[in-house]
Backbone as numpy.savetxt, mean C-alpha at the origin, in Angstrom:
# Nx Ny Nz CAx CAy CAz Cx Cy Cz
-11.39 5.36 -12.66 -10.89 6.10 -11.51 -10.99 5.21 -10.28
-9.98 5.28 -9.46 -9.94 4.50 -8.22 -10.09 5.46 -7.05
-11.01 5.13 -6.13 -11.17 5.98 -4.95 -10.41 5.36 -3.78
-9.98 6.19 -2.86 -9.24 5.72 -1.69 -10.08 4.76 -0.85
-11.39 4.92 -0.89 -12.27 4.05 -0.11 -12.21 2.60 -0.59
-11.86 2.39 -1.85 -11.80 1.04 -2.39 -10.46 0.36 -2.24
-9.46 1.09 -1.72 -8.11 0.54 -1.58 -7.95 -0.12 -0.21
-7.41 -1.34 -0.22 -7.12 -2.06 1.02 -5.64 -2.41 1.05
-5.05 -2.29 2.24 -3.63 -2.58 2.41 -3.51 -3.76 3.37
-2.82 -4.80 2.90 -2.61 -5.99 3.72 -1.15 -6.04 4.14
-0.90 -5.80 5.42 0.45 -5.87 5.99 0.34 -5.87 7.50
1.48 -5.98 8.15 1.53 -5.94 9.60 1.07 -4.59 10.15
1.11 -3.55 9.34 0.77 -2.20 9.80 -0.67 -2.05 10.27
-1.59 -2.86 9.78 -3.00 -2.77 10.14 -3.57 -1.38 9.82
-3.43 -0.98 8.56 -3.96 0.30 8.09 -5.47 0.16 7.91
-6.21 1.04 8.58 -7.67 0.95 8.53 -8.27 1.72 7.36
-7.58 2.76 6.89 -8.05 3.54 5.75 -6.85 4.24 5.10
-6.94 4.44 3.80 -5.88 5.11 3.05 -6.26 6.58 2.87
-5.34 7.48 3.22 -5.57 8.91 3.06 -5.00 9.41 1.74
-3.75 9.03 1.44 -3.07 9.42 0.20 -2.38 8.19 -0.38
-2.37 8.12 -1.72 -1.79 6.96 -2.39 -1.19 7.41 -3.71
0.08 7.09 -3.93 0.75 7.40 -5.18 1.49 6.15 -5.66
1.26 5.75 -6.91 1.90 4.56 -7.45 2.55 4.90 -8.78
3.78 4.41 -8.95 4.52 4.62 -10.19 5.02 3.27 -10.68
4.66 2.90 -11.90 5.10 1.64 -12.47 5.65 1.92 -13.86
6.87 1.42 -14.09 7.49 1.57 -15.40 7.81 0.18 -15.93
7.59 -0.03 -17.21 7.85 -1.30 -17.85 9.30 -1.72 -17.63
9.50 -2.93 -17.12 10.84 -3.44 -16.88 11.48 -2.95 -15.59
10.79 -2.11 -14.84 11.35 -1.58 -13.60 10.56 -2.04 -12.40
11.00 -1.61 -11.26 10.29 -1.92 -10.02 9.20 -0.88 -9.80
8.02 -1.33 -9.43 6.95 -0.41 -9.08 7.27 0.27 -7.75
6.77 1.46 -7.57 6.96 2.19 -6.32 5.63 2.71 -5.84
5.42 2.63 -4.56 4.20 3.13 -3.93 4.58 3.97 -2.73
3.90 5.07 -2.56 3.99 5.84 -1.32 2.57 6.05 -0.85
2.33 5.72 0.41 0.98 5.90 0.92 1.00 6.48 2.32
-0.09 7.15 2.64 -0.34 7.64 4.00 -1.66 7.04 4.41
-1.66 6.44 5.58 -2.88 5.79 6.03 -3.11 5.96 7.51
-4.30 5.59 7.94 -4.68 5.67 9.34 -4.49 4.30 9.98
-3.97 4.29 11.19 -3.67 3.05 11.89 -4.65 2.77 13.02
-4.92 1.50 13.23 -5.75 1.09 14.36 -4.97 1.25 15.66
-3.65 1.04 15.58 -2.76 1.18 16.73 -1.35 1.42 16.22
-0.49 1.92 17.07 0.91 2.12 16.69 1.61 0.76 16.61
2.29 0.48 15.49 2.95 -0.81 15.34 4.33 -0.84 15.99
4.86 -2.03 16.16 6.23 -2.22 16.61 7.12 -1.99 15.39
7.77 -0.86 15.31 8.54 -0.46 14.13 9.66 -1.46 13.83
10.26 -2.05 14.86 11.36 -3.00 14.64 10.94 -4.18 13.79
9.68 -4.53 13.81 9.19 -5.69 13.07 8.96 -5.38 11.59
8.99 -4.14 11.22 8.59 -3.74 9.88 9.69 -3.73 8.83
10.92 -3.98 9.22 11.99 -3.95 8.24 11.77 -5.04 7.20
11.66 -4.64 5.95 11.44 -5.52 4.82 10.15 -6.34 4.94
9.14 -5.75 5.50 7.82 -6.39 5.62 7.11 -6.36 4.27
6.46 -7.46 3.94 5.71 -7.55 2.68 4.42 -6.74 2.79
3.98 -6.23 1.66 2.72 -5.48 1.59 2.00 -5.87 0.30
0.69 -5.99 0.39 -0.15 -6.24 -0.78 -1.26 -5.20 -0.74
-1.47 -4.51 -1.87 -2.48 -3.47 -1.96 -3.49 -3.89 -3.03
-4.76 -3.88 -2.65 -5.81 -4.27 -3.58 -6.81 -3.13 -3.74
-7.65 -3.25 -4.76 -8.72 -2.28 -4.97 -10.00 -3.05 -5.26
-11.08 -2.51 -4.74 -12.40 -3.07 -4.97 -13.22 -1.99 -5.65
-13.67 -2.28 -6.85 -14.44 -1.28 -7.60 -15.87 -1.22 -7.08
-16.51 -0.08 -7.25 -17.89 0.11 -6.81 -18.79 -0.98 -7.38
-19.61 -1.57 -6.52 -20.58 -2.57 -6.94 -20.00 -3.93 -7.24
-18.71 -4.11 -7.01 -18.04 -5.38 -7.30 -17.39 -5.88 -6.01
-17.68 -7.11 -5.63 -17.11 -7.67 -4.39 -15.73 -8.26 -4.58
-15.25 -8.34 -5.82 -13.93 -8.91 -6.07 -12.84 -7.85 -5.88
-11.70 -8.30 -5.35 -10.56 -7.42 -5.18 -9.54 -7.69 -6.28
-8.96 -6.63 -6.81 -7.92 -6.74 -7.82 -6.62 -6.26 -7.19
-5.54 -7.02 -7.35 -4.25 -6.64 -6.79 -3.66 -5.49 -7.60
-3.34 -4.39 -6.91 -2.70 -3.24 -7.54 -1.19 -3.32 -7.40
-0.74 -3.85 -6.27 0.69 -3.77 -5.95 1.06 -4.85 -4.95
2.23 -5.44 -5.16 2.85 -6.36 -4.18 4.30 -5.96 -4.07
4.78 -5.85 -2.84 6.16 -5.45 -2.68 6.62 -5.51 -1.24
7.69 -4.76 -0.98 8.34 -4.73 0.32 8.37 -3.29 0.82
7.96 -3.09 2.06 8.00 -1.77 2.69 9.46 -1.36 2.88
9.81 -0.16 2.42 11.19 0.32 2.52 11.47 1.05 3.83
10.53 1.85 4.27 10.69 2.58 5.53 9.31 2.91 6.07
9.27 3.25 7.34 7.99 3.55 7.99 8.16 4.79 8.85
7.24 5.73 8.68 7.22 6.93 9.53 5.83 7.00 10.16
5.76 6.80 11.46 4.48 6.90 12.16 4.42 8.21 12.92
3.20 8.74 13.04 3.01 9.99 13.78 1.56 10.07 14.22
1.32 10.95 15.17 -0.04 11.19 15.67 -0.40 12.62 15.35
-1.55 12.80 14.68 -2.03 14.12 14.33 -3.47 14.24 14.80
-3.75 15.21 15.64 -5.09 15.40 16.21 -5.62 14.13 16.87
-4.72 13.40 17.53 -5.11 12.19 18.24 -5.30 10.96 17.38
-4.98 11.06 16.09 -5.16 9.94 15.16 -3.78 9.40 14.75
-3.57 8.09 14.92 -2.31 7.46 14.53 -2.27 7.32 13.01
-1.15 7.75 12.42 -1.01 7.68 10.97 0.36 7.12 10.61
0.48 6.69 9.37 1.73 6.15 8.87 1.97 6.65 7.45
3.23 6.91 7.14 3.65 7.18 5.77 4.70 6.14 5.46
4.54 5.46 4.32 5.54 4.45 3.99 5.67 4.27 2.48
6.91 4.31 2.01 7.18 3.95 0.62 7.44 2.45 0.55
7.10 1.86 -0.58 7.36 0.44 -0.79 7.85 0.23 -2.22
8.70 -0.76 -2.39 9.22 -1.12 -3.71 8.60 -2.45 -4.12
8.17 -2.49 -5.37 7.53 -3.70 -5.87 8.49 -4.56 -6.63
7.95 -5.60 -7.20 8.71 -6.52 -8.01 8.68 -6.04 -9.45
9.67 -6.40 -10.27 9.67 -5.92 -11.65 8.36 -6.25 -12.35
7.84 -5.27 -13.09 6.58 -5.43 -13.80 6.87 -5.77 -15.24
6.19 -6.78 -15.76 6.36 -7.18 -17.14 5.02 -7.12 -17.84
5.02 -6.64 -19.05 3.79 -6.62 -19.83 3.46 -8.05 -20.24
2.21 -8.44 -20.06 1.80 -9.79 -20.43 1.79 -9.93 -21.93
2.32 -11.06 -22.40 2.29 -11.30 -23.85 0.95 -11.93 -24.21
0.47 -11.56 -25.36 -0.82 -12.08 -25.82 -0.56 -13.08 -26.94
-1.21 -14.21 -26.86 -1.03 -15.25 -27.89 -2.10 -15.13 -28.94
């Protein structure tokens, strides 16, 4: 099981914490991610068109990060709720291939 506390998002958005995260990956297809996160500040939306994103997870008791997703942000919706800046953004990944074992 992966907890939201262990998920880190690397992008221009500067997401400080993940609130909701949904990932769909199908063999031979593009992975899809939709996430809602908290922002340190409101970003310049014009800069985000086709911005790259990398999402990693750190398991409890382990300092290493494992990459969950790499892709391109498709759209960005920012809003303020109870004085907290938030973002919702879907992203499309690169085609996923099952690794062959020798």
